[in-house]
Amino acid sequence: MKGMSSIVKKITQLLSGMIFLYGIYIITHGHLTPGGGFAGGAIIAASLIILVLAFGGDELTVVKRKEGSSVTESLAILAFLLFASFALIIGTNIFFHNYLPEGIIGNLVSAGVIPLYNILVGIEVAAALFTIILAFIIYKEEISK
Amino acid sequence: MSWLITLFVILPMTAAFLIPVIGKLIKGFQKTITSVVFLFLTVLSLFFLFDGNTEVYSYKIGGWEPVNGVPIAIYFVIDGFTILMLSIINLIGFFSAFYAISYIRRFTAENNFYTLLCLMVGGMNGVVMTGDLFNLFVFLEIAVIASYALVAFGVEKNELEASFKYQVLGGIASLLILFGIGLIYWKTKTLNIADVSDILKYSNDRSFLLFTQIILIAGFGLKGAMIPFHAWLPDAHSSAPSPISAMLSGVLIKAIGIYCIIRLFFNMFIINHEISLVFIILGSLSMVLGVFLAVGQWDIKRLLAYHSISQMGYVIIGVGIGMMILANNGNKSVAALAITGGLFHLINHAVFKSLLFLNAGAIEYKTGTRNLKELGGLFAYMPVTYSTSLGASMAISGIPPFNGFFSKLLIILAAIKGRFYLVAFLAVVVSIITLASFMKFQKFSFFNKSSITEKPKIKEVPFPMCFSMIVLAILCLGLSLLIFPGVRETVLTPVVDILMNTTDYSSTIKDI
């Protein structure tokens, strides 16, 4: 896939970092403010997607990136399942048990396991949306051949 | 029992997401883990089925206790009906996965196949276990979205068209179900099925209830392919890979269509005359029209798919008659007989219809065609496929020693005792036409010697496919035992009790 003009490239470079940071903010404050894993993950995916669209890349690198993001997605879900069933393994017999200390309401580090779930959901959503876009790009490359 | 029931969701999901990670590194990992997980879950569910404990059991996810008697956690509810459905889902899932070990070699992307299969089974397990309406919707979407992808797995023109049709109609169904759930939530301010049932008991807003019920019948009817909503089923079930057709036809339309209808209309809503009449009419329509559409088909899998519609009609009639008699305060023993017949036919249909789809897959695997006109004379070359499909054909057409006979007999007896003479007559006629169409299937695929000389190289299918077919054929005979007293009390009676005493479900769960 061909990249875009140098103006677009430069502006994308400037913006994508900020978008990425904003996504992280939304994810980590998921238990305090509106938003959370899904919304933040979508924002992070957007920051990665505009980079791919602006800079392009040959087909091989796109396929490689897709494999990487697909594995990341699976690993995030596995980690989520592990966190959720951790209490089952250690013997409290409760699925999705909130076993960490809950802290003070309103602090960034509070609410036990929920921020961790948010972070994993964020990784999974970002990787999944990125994979979908890359699959579209690969499909378009194959069609145009 | 306790926390072990969460394994029915955790294990398939873990397997599903381990496969894309580890499957690339270790050869054969995907086949092994899928079969092992399903076998383990089958054994676990059969253990629950036969341990003699018939109490309703509820598991609170996250450990949230009810506040002032209002349940706030998501509940997993385990009763006889759930355990029965779990056994069917995981049993058929295991045989399909084992059969696929040989069958799916023709396709690329085996990892994706097994991932999607695990997700579908995990979703269905969740649907039958959950006691929460929105959770039901979420698991239902997991199961059906995996099935959309699996229908399109061949990525040819027909498969993609069938999958698109299935997606559009399935999307409408999901929308209707979500709308119905939204209406219930708006009215009752709760999503827990037991709690909703408790509140609806005192509600006198009749028009609202009927509207919600009809929306839900349309939604789940689309998923379960009753006749006015059946358009997607013949395409989708015939173009999926054969193990998946067996799963879709044998389990999916039951777990996310019929199970949800029975659970919600018996245990959540109050039974009434009008809705049960709707069920009897829809069931009769499905039964009659399905078989007439089936008998003219020349594509084996399309023929089987139309028969699924027709056979599900029997289940709906059985349950509908039971519901009608309960609503009119009729003879309870007749109602119990009708519901037993319906549920028994549901189990039987899962077994023989999956077997028939696996047979069709075996024929397609060796000959490369599904068209009955091009087949013939296979009985000498494929003895296992021939004998197992003969057993399944006799079971579906209701020939005495096989399980299909007993369940149809129960439904027809209940219809006569409950004075639904027309329904009983139609059920007998449909059974005869079913026999005719399966004689056609047997004759054109296995006998009919016209084209026999052209296929000297055909041999029997490999061991995993033979194994699945033989065990399912034995089950076709063995499940007849469920009708006898002693076995019936352990398996079918707890389920019928749950459905007959409609309000017990909510009161037991609220008490726990």
XYZ file of C-alpha atoms in Angstrom:
657
model
C 0.000 0.000 0.000
C 1.250 3.463 -0.921
C 1.669 6.147 1.709
C 0.195 9.664 1.548
C 1.805 13.085 1.012
C 4.456 14.401 3.397
C 2.045 16.973 4.920
C -0.312 14.191 5.970
C 2.610 12.126 7.228
C 3.952 14.937 9.394
C 0.558 15.806 10.909
C -0.133 12.116 11.575
C 3.210 11.813 13.340
C 2.336 14.781 15.548
C -1.214 13.624 16.288
C -0.978 9.888 16.732
C 1.091 10.067 19.905
C -1.416 12.377 21.523
C -4.337 10.185 20.442
C -2.524 7.163 21.876
C -1.980 8.936 25.197
C -5.629 9.989 25.309
C -6.626 6.366 24.772
C -4.442 5.304 27.683
C -6.035 8.014 29.824
C -9.544 6.769 28.971
C -8.584 3.179 29.757
C -6.837 3.819 33.061
C -9.631 6.080 34.319
C -12.272 3.576 33.230
C -13.438 2.900 36.764
C -13.657 6.621 37.640
C -15.005 8.432 34.575
C -17.135 7.518 31.549
C -15.273 5.374 29.053
C -13.163 2.391 29.919
C -11.580 -0.526 28.167
C -13.673 -0.626 25.049
C -13.763 3.100 24.309
C -10.081 3.590 25.115
C -9.112 0.550 23.080
C -10.960 1.950 20.074
C -9.086 5.245 20.444
C -5.713 3.457 20.635
C -6.635 1.421 17.562
C -7.455 4.706 15.751
C -4.001 6.093 16.534
C -2.374 2.970 15.066
C -4.692 2.904 12.041
C -3.977 6.478 10.956
C -0.250 5.686 11.093
C -0.708 2.678 8.796
C -2.949 4.647 6.420
C -0.589 7.632 6.210
C 2.696 5.769 5.880
C 1.559 2.646 4.038
C 3.911 -0.299 3.788
C 4.427 -3.295 1.545
C 2.209 -6.331 1.788
C 4.647 -8.455 3.755
C 4.924 -6.037 6.649
C 1.137 -5.643 6.749
C 0.643 -9.418 6.961
C 3.295 -9.635 9.654
C 1.664 -6.837 11.663
C -1.717 -8.581 11.356
C -0.300 -11.819 12.744
C 1.272 -9.916 15.625
C -1.907 -8.056 16.529
C -3.951 -11.223 16.256
C -1.697 -13.016 18.738
C -1.763 -9.963 21.055
C -5.555 -10.055 21.000
C -5.668 -13.736 21.969
C -3.108 -13.225 24.729
C -5.108 -10.323 26.181
C -8.264 -12.432 26.319
C -6.345 -15.308 27.897
C -4.945 -12.978 30.545
C -8.464 -11.637 31.163
C -9.757 -15.191 31.642
C -6.856 -15.952 33.959
C -7.625 -12.883 36.109
C -11.329 -13.766 36.146
C -10.784 -17.391 37.138
C -7.862 -16.702 39.486
C -10.160 -16.807 42.499
C -11.438 -20.203 41.361
C -7.895 -21.533 41.284
C -6.892 -20.216 44.716
C -10.037 -21.614 46.270
C -12.684 -18.963 46.924
C -14.897 -20.653 44.287
C -16.139 -17.340 42.893
C -15.812 -16.573 39.214
C -14.985 -12.861 38.581
C -14.218 -12.358 42.262
C -12.739 -8.964 43.149
C -9.888 -10.297 45.270
C -7.588 -7.232 45.394
C -7.985 -4.517 48.084
C -10.521 -1.939 46.969
C -8.788 1.253 48.141
C -10.439 4.686 48.440
C -13.228 5.628 46.048
C -11.959 8.189 43.511
C -8.282 7.252 43.640
C -6.612 6.104 40.436
C -5.468 2.892 42.093
C -8.680 1.590 43.581
C -11.597 -0.735 42.825
C -9.462 -3.878 43.034
C -9.219 -5.906 39.844
C -11.481 -3.703 37.700
C -8.697 -1.387 36.376
C -6.738 -4.492 35.355
C -9.772 -5.834 33.485
C -10.100 -2.428 31.813
C -6.476 -2.467 30.673
C -6.792 -5.987 29.248
C -10.053 -5.147 27.482
C -8.331 -2.051 26.088
C -5.441 -4.112 24.678
C -7.837 -6.679 23.243
C -10.117 -4.092 21.576
C -7.188 -2.115 20.163
C -5.597 -5.272 18.742
C -8.894 -6.569 17.390
C -9.853 -3.344 15.583
C -6.304 -3.019 14.226
C -6.497 -6.629 12.969
C -9.810 -5.939 11.225
C -8.432 -2.854 9.424
C -5.286 -4.749 8.391
C -7.416 -7.608 7.078
C -9.307 -5.080 4.930
C -6.011 -3.635 3.644
C -4.673 -7.113 2.780
C -7.932 -7.942 1.009
C -7.753 -4.732 -1.033
C -4.145 -5.477 -2.016
C -5.132 -8.979 -3.139
C -8.047 -7.611 -5.195
C -5.942 -4.955 -6.936
C -3.289 -7.506 -7.958
C -21.598 -29.093 41.765
C -20.625 -25.593 42.938
C -18.020 -23.732 40.915
C -17.450 -26.596 38.480
C -20.305 -25.284 36.353
C -18.322 -22.179 35.404
C -15.931 -24.532 33.585
C -18.584 -24.919 30.884
C -17.848 -21.335 29.864
C -14.207 -20.997 30.917
C -12.781 -24.087 29.212
C -14.170 -23.590 25.673
C -13.186 -19.907 25.773
C -9.663 -20.713 26.999
C -9.280 -23.375 24.326
C -10.589 -20.954 21.695
C -7.946 -18.344 22.455
C -5.087 -20.752 23.159
C -5.438 -22.162 19.648
C -4.347 -19.030 17.704
C -1.350 -18.615 20.042
C -0.062 -22.175 20.513
C -1.625 -23.794 17.439
C 0.954 -22.144 15.193
C 3.847 -23.572 17.201
C 2.703 -27.137 17.919
C 1.292 -29.241 15.113
C -2.018 -30.931 15.904
C -2.596 -28.855 19.062
C -5.915 -27.455 17.850
C -7.492 -30.870 17.183
C -6.297 -32.390 20.434
C -7.335 -29.600 22.768
C -10.791 -29.140 21.222
C -11.620 -32.840 21.462
C -10.175 -33.137 24.973
C -12.076 -30.098 26.278
C -15.374 -31.251 24.784
C -14.881 -34.790 26.048
C -14.153 -33.500 29.557
C -17.235 -31.270 29.507
C -19.373 -34.150 28.214
C -18.222 -36.367 31.061
C -18.826 -33.552 33.558
C -22.337 -32.857 32.286
C -23.231 -36.564 32.218
C -21.959 -36.799 35.794
C -24.286 -33.942 36.805
C -27.126 -35.577 34.877
C -26.875 -38.908 36.667
C -25.824 -37.853 40.181
C -29.456 -37.885 41.275
C -29.467 -34.296 42.494
C -32.510 -32.613 40.967
C -32.490 -29.373 42.950
C -32.346 -25.999 41.283
C -28.919 -24.551 41.940
C -27.793 -20.990 41.287
C -24.272 -19.619 41.123
C -23.653 -15.925 41.639
C -20.899 -14.564 39.421
C -18.634 -12.175 41.309
C -20.106 -13.373 44.595
C -22.597 -10.500 44.868
C -25.309 -11.403 47.351
C -28.896 -10.170 46.828
C -29.705 -6.775 48.394
C -33.124 -6.644 50.099
C -34.113 -9.775 48.200
C -33.295 -8.220 44.814
C -30.655 -10.241 42.965
C -27.894 -7.989 41.638
C -25.319 -10.547 40.487
C -25.427 -12.344 37.148
C -26.734 -15.815 37.961
C -25.852 -19.142 36.428
C -28.842 -21.369 37.069
C -28.524 -25.121 36.971
C -31.622 -27.259 36.884
C -32.599 -30.472 35.107
C -33.338 -28.750 31.810
C -30.002 -26.915 31.765
C -28.030 -30.061 32.547
C -29.847 -31.956 29.818
C -29.083 -29.241 27.252
C -25.450 -29.051 28.406
C -25.070 -32.803 27.906
C -26.502 -32.605 24.378
C -24.411 -29.593 23.375
C -21.120 -31.001 24.602
C -21.790 -34.541 23.408
C -22.625 -33.474 19.845
C -19.805 -30.919 20.041
C -17.322 -33.658 20.910
C -18.427 -35.931 18.063
C -18.358 -33.053 15.577
C -14.872 -31.995 16.677
C -13.616 -35.581 16.525
C -15.182 -36.100 13.098
C -13.605 -32.852 11.900
C -10.092 -34.189 12.603
C -10.177 -35.955 9.236
C -12.861 -33.947 7.500
C -11.396 -30.472 7.888
C -7.988 -31.389 6.381
C -9.342 -30.348 2.995
C -9.665 -26.751 4.172
C -6.884 -24.343 5.020
C -6.985 -22.391 8.297
C -7.742 -25.289 10.647
C -6.887 -23.032 13.603
C -9.702 -20.648 12.752
C -12.141 -23.527 12.411
C -11.432 -24.922 15.851
C -11.362 -21.467 17.466
C -14.795 -20.677 16.082
C -16.145 -24.107 17.048
C -14.967 -23.627 20.639
C -16.490 -20.140 20.755
C -19.796 -21.452 19.438
C -19.965 -24.220 22.030
C -18.911 -21.826 24.815
C -21.630 -19.394 23.750
C -24.293 -22.077 23.715
C -23.212 -23.398 27.122
C -23.563 -19.846 28.426
C -27.022 -19.404 26.882
C -28.430 -22.499 28.547
C -26.787 -21.803 31.917
C -27.489 -18.137 32.406
C -30.306 -16.828 34.558
C -30.018 -13.264 33.340
C -31.709 -11.831 30.259
C -28.943 -9.554 29.034
C -26.296 -12.187 29.699
C -28.412 -14.540 27.602
C -28.286 -12.037 24.746
C -24.504 -11.688 25.012
C -23.847 -15.441 24.954
C -26.375 -15.830 22.149
C -24.449 -13.295 20.074
C -21.152 -15.103 20.769
C -22.669 -18.353 19.523
C -24.375 -16.964 16.428
C -21.526 -14.703 15.295
C -19.190 -17.708 15.441
C -21.755 -19.648 13.432
C -21.992 -16.899 10.767
C -18.255 -17.231 10.215
C -18.413 -21.029 10.225
C -21.184 -21.111 7.615
C -18.963 -19.058 5.309
C -15.954 -21.282 6.027
C -15.739 -22.714 2.506
C -15.430 -19.139 1.073
C -17.090 -20.103 -2.211
C -19.945 -18.221 -3.823
C -22.723 -20.358 -2.292
C -21.242 -20.319 1.187
C -20.808 -16.554 1.208
C -24.340 -15.983 -0.060
C -25.784 -18.330 2.561
C -23.746 -16.698 5.291
C -24.862 -13.216 4.216
C -28.508 -14.260 4.226
C -28.029 -15.869 7.632
C -26.319 -12.731 8.963
C -29.079 -10.395 7.765
C -31.889 -12.518 9.191
C -29.894 -13.342 12.315
C -29.215 -9.639 12.799
C -32.929 -8.867 12.597
C -33.584 -11.649 15.101
C -30.972 -10.284 17.513
C -32.488 -6.824 17.180
C -35.957 -8.153 17.998
C -34.628 -10.118 20.978
C -32.748 -7.086 22.302
C -35.867 -4.951 21.818
C -37.934 -7.503 23.734
C -35.382 -7.635 26.546
C -35.343 -3.821 26.610
C -39.124 -3.720 26.942
C -38.994 -6.194 29.817
C -36.270 -4.173 31.533
C -38.244 -0.951 31.062
C -41.315 -2.492 32.670
C -39.742 -4.473 35.490
C -36.431 -2.625 36.168
C -34.592 -5.909 36.455
C -32.947 -8.452 34.152
C -32.811 -11.524 36.363
C -35.253 -14.073 34.900
C -36.480 -15.217 38.312
C -36.958 -11.631 39.483
C -38.740 -10.626 36.263
C -41.044 -13.608 36.663
C -41.804 -12.550 40.229
C -42.726 -9.022 39.149
C -44.714 -10.065 36.065
C -46.882 -12.285 38.285
C -48.482 -9.137 39.717
C -48.557 -7.185 36.483
C -51.916 -6.746 34.802
C -50.738 -4.887 31.717
C -51.954 -7.537 29.304
C -51.357 -5.770 26.007
C -47.768 -4.950 26.958
C -47.098 -8.568 27.877
C -48.592 -9.926 24.660
C -46.589 -7.437 22.590
C -43.343 -8.406 24.322
C -44.116 -12.083 23.962
C -44.794 -11.734 20.248
C -41.579 -9.764 19.714
C -39.661 -12.504 21.513
C -41.427 -15.287 19.582
C -40.405 -13.579 16.341
C -36.806 -13.157 17.534
C -36.224 -16.618 18.927
C -38.380 -18.109 16.170
C -35.958 -16.644 13.624
C -33.045 -18.179 15.511
C -34.857 -21.502 15.854
C -36.171 -21.450 12.257
C -39.899 -21.954 12.751
C -41.706 -21.855 9.486
C -42.540 -18.244 8.691
C -38.986 -17.390 9.787
C -37.128 -20.299 8.188
C -35.721 -18.713 5.016
C -32.067 -18.743 6.116
C -31.888 -22.301 7.382
C -31.748 -24.488 4.235
C -28.976 -22.365 2.721
C -26.938 -21.952 5.883
C -27.169 -25.545 7.067
C -26.398 -27.021 3.680
C -23.400 -24.869 2.805
C -21.541 -25.106 6.132
C -18.838 -27.805 6.510
C -20.575 -31.035 7.565
C -19.473 -31.161 11.230
C -20.752 -27.604 11.541
C -24.034 -28.496 9.837
C -24.373 -31.214 12.457
C -23.759 -28.654 15.213
C -26.084 -26.043 13.698
C -28.921 -28.399 12.979
C -28.422 -30.715 15.906
C -27.728 -28.202 18.643
C -27.641 -24.507 17.761
C -31.264 -24.065 16.679
C -32.287 -25.874 19.853
C -29.998 -24.139 22.318
C -30.604 -20.577 21.132
C -34.084 -21.002 19.671
C -36.228 -23.640 21.301
C -34.485 -23.676 24.691
C -34.853 -19.912 25.125
C -38.505 -20.013 24.052
C -39.331 -22.825 26.461
C -37.381 -21.275 29.332
C -38.800 -17.767 28.936
C -42.395 -18.724 28.177
C -42.725 -21.351 30.860
C -40.583 -19.956 33.658
C -40.653 -16.204 33.090
C -43.941 -15.189 31.491
C -47.285 -16.370 32.745
C -48.633 -19.139 30.541
C -51.688 -18.062 28.575
C -54.041 -19.550 26.046
C -53.282 -17.250 23.099
C -49.516 -17.724 23.098
C -49.811 -21.491 23.389
C -52.219 -21.429 20.431
C -49.579 -19.484 18.475
C -47.033 -22.182 19.336
C -49.307 -25.021 18.224
C -50.073 -23.255 14.928
C -46.400 -22.394 14.259
C -45.383 -25.941 15.167
C -47.977 -27.530 12.869
C -47.009 -25.188 10.028
C -43.299 -25.987 10.477
C -44.008 -29.695 10.657
C -46.180 -29.873 7.535
C -44.570 -27.304 5.244
C -41.031 -28.379 6.237
C -41.607 -31.941 5.158
C -43.302 -30.953 1.903
C -40.379 -28.678 1.059
C -37.947 -31.461 1.974
C -39.369 -34.268 -0.064
C -38.611 -32.663 -3.416
C -34.958 -31.812 -2.702
C -32.112 -33.515 -4.566
C -29.251 -31.997 -2.544
C -28.710 -34.313 0.463
C -27.899 -31.551 2.931
C -30.776 -29.318 1.792
C -33.111 -32.264 2.250
C -31.792 -32.784 5.774
C -32.011 -29.064 6.536
C -35.696 -28.911 5.589
C -36.290 -31.966 7.744
C -34.790 -30.064 10.673
C -37.566 -27.492 10.322
C -40.149 -30.232 10.160
C -38.805 -32.160 13.154
C -38.502 -29.008 15.271
C -42.215 -28.597 14.539
C -42.838 -31.787 16.529
C -40.936 -30.377 19.502
C -42.873 -27.117 19.388
C -46.192 -28.953 19.084
C -45.368 -31.156 22.055
C -44.415 -28.206 24.206
C -47.288 -26.066 22.885
C -49.906 -28.708 23.695
C -48.510 -29.019 27.198
C -48.627 -25.241 27.581
C -52.203 -25.032 26.287
C -53.409 -27.717 28.700
C -51.629 -26.026 31.616
C -53.100 -22.639 30.663
C -56.627 -24.071 30.555
C -56.116 -25.952 33.846
C -56.646 -29.228 32.059
C -55.420 -32.700 32.916
C -51.887 -32.304 34.279
C -50.772 -35.809 33.358
C -51.573 -35.179 29.686
C -49.627 -31.924 29.805
C -46.687 -33.776 31.349
C -46.916 -36.424 28.617
C -46.889 -33.766 25.879
C -43.921 -31.900 27.348
C -42.040 -35.163 27.904
C -42.655 -36.070 24.273
C -41.457 -32.690 23.033
C -38.280 -32.732 25.094
C -37.568 -36.362 24.285
C -37.914 -35.559 20.593
C -35.524 -32.639 21.084
C -32.839 -34.979 22.453
C -33.489 -37.586 19.771
C -33.430 -35.051 16.979
C -30.067 -33.743 18.171
C -28.603 -37.242 17.887
C -30.069 -38.521 14.636
C -29.918 -35.270 12.712
C -26.237 -34.726 13.575
C -25.591 -38.318 12.521
C -27.359 -37.753 9.206
C -25.353 -34.606 8.530
C -22.139 -36.472 9.364
C -23.237 -39.206 6.913
C -23.867 -36.582 4.255
C -20.412 -35.181 4.988
C -18.859 -38.640 4.614
C -20.556 -39.129 1.254
C -19.432 -35.692 0.091
C -15.905 -36.363 1.423
C -15.495 -39.466 -0.714
C -17.530 -38.673 -3.831
C -17.247 -34.887 -3.974
C -20.922 -34.349 -4.649
C -24.119 -33.891 -2.669
C -26.503 -34.333 -5.556
C -28.593 -37.477 -5.150
C -28.954 -37.825 -8.903
C -25.195 -38.279 -9.324
C -24.804 -40.779 -6.476
C -25.699 -44.429 -6.254
C -24.490 -47.877 -5.299
C -22.399 -46.704 -2.364
C -23.520 -49.446 0.035
C -20.864 -51.852 -1.163
C -18.031 -49.362 -0.765
C -19.013 -47.464 2.387
C -20.530 -50.062 4.740
C -20.183 -47.951 7.906
C -21.740 -44.871 6.353
C -24.487 -46.994 4.867
C -25.425 -48.835 8.040
C -25.269 -45.786 10.313
C -27.315 -43.655 7.933
C -29.872 -46.446 7.654
C -30.203 -46.402 11.437
C -30.556 -42.622 11.526
C -33.082 -42.643 8.678
C -35.208 -45.177 10.510
C -34.927 -43.134 13.710
C -36.067 -39.904 12.037
C -38.959 -41.598 10.251
C -40.141 -43.264 13.449
C -39.549 -46.997 12.898
C -40.152 -48.835 16.203
C -36.920 -49.911 17.873
C -35.315 -46.521 17.287
C -35.649 -43.484 19.507
C -37.643 -41.333 17.045
C -40.565 -43.723 17.252
C -41.033 -43.359 20.986
C -40.896 -39.588 21.074
C -43.312 -39.239 18.150
C -45.575 -41.769 19.823
C -45.616 -39.735 23.032
C -46.440 -36.525 21.147
C -49.228 -38.166 19.124
C -50.664 -39.880 22.227
C -50.657 -36.589 24.113
C -52.324 -34.826 21.187
C -55.089 -37.434 21.072
C -55.600 -37.412 24.846
C -55.704 -33.622 24.821
C -58.259 -33.705 21.958
C -56.034 -32.115 19.351
C -57.145 -34.642 16.751
C -56.089 -32.595 13.723
C -52.589 -32.111 15.122
C -52.287 -35.836 15.846
C -53.423 -36.672 12.322
C -50.938 -34.208 10.794
C -48.123 -35.641 12.925
C -48.836 -39.139 11.605
C -49.039 -37.953 7.989
C -45.798 -35.975 8.305
C -44.074 -39.021 9.770
C -45.119 -41.078 6.726
C -43.867 -38.424 4.282
C -40.601 -38.292 6.263
C -40.252 -42.035 5.752
C -40.828 -41.539 2.024
C -38.172 -38.854 1.693
C -35.622 -40.916 3.615
C -36.351 -43.943 1.454
C -35.514 -41.672 -1.458
C -32.257 -40.659 0.267
C -31.314 -44.300 0.918
C -32.225 -45.503 -2.547
C -30.483 -42.819 -4.545
C -27.315 -42.646 -2.468
C -26.670 -46.268 -1.502
C -28.538 -48.562 -3.938
C -29.602 -47.376 -7.413
C -26.909 -49.224 -9.352
C -26.989 -47.138 -12.525
C -23.790 -45.241 -11.850
C -22.008 -47.924 -9.841
C -19.370 -48.743 -12.445
C -17.998 -45.217 -12.505
C -16.778 -45.183 -8.879
C -14.513 -48.181 -8.253
C -11.994 -46.226 -6.164
C -14.303 -45.146 -3.334
C -13.392 -46.554 0.084
C -14.723 -46.129 3.599
C -13.963 -42.844 5.361
C -11.075 -42.658 7.902
C -11.326 -43.781 11.524
C -12.317 -40.510 13.314
C -15.288 -40.063 10.993
C -16.329 -43.722 11.335
C -16.009 -43.586 15.123
C -18.295 -40.544 15.487
C -20.897 -42.028 13.183
C -20.920 -45.445 14.856
C -21.263 -44.063 18.387
C -24.071 -41.730 17.336
C -25.835 -44.638 15.604
C -25.597 -46.672 18.813
C -27.040 -43.690 20.691
C -29.951 -43.641 18.216
C -30.905 -47.073 19.497
C -29.770 -46.550 23.074
C -31.760 -43.379 23.693
C -34.947 -45.454 23.327
C -34.140 -46.539 26.873
C -35.047 -43.061 28.119
C -38.708 -43.958 27.718
C -38.573 -46.763 30.290
C -39.378 -46.080 33.930
C -36.233 -45.823 36.008
C -34.213 -44.064 33.364
C -36.997 -41.624 32.580
C -37.154 -40.503 36.210
C -33.482 -39.474 36.254
C -33.348 -37.703 32.901
C -36.712 -36.467 31.668
C -38.881 -36.129 34.758
C -36.822 -33.381 36.493
C -37.026 -31.309 33.308
C -40.749 -31.786 32.975
C -41.206 -30.895 36.651
C -39.345 -27.628 36.163
C -41.586 -26.716 33.249
C -44.839 -27.969 34.780
C -44.473 -26.074 38.058
C -43.875 -22.808 36.274
C -43.442 -20.574 39.286
C -41.145 -22.893 41.247
C -38.182 -21.733 39.183
C -38.368 -18.124 40.315
C -39.286 -18.879 43.920
C -36.432 -21.384 44.331
C -33.862 -19.034 42.885
C -35.074 -16.092 44.913
C -34.794 -18.172 48.069
C -31.198 -19.254 47.531
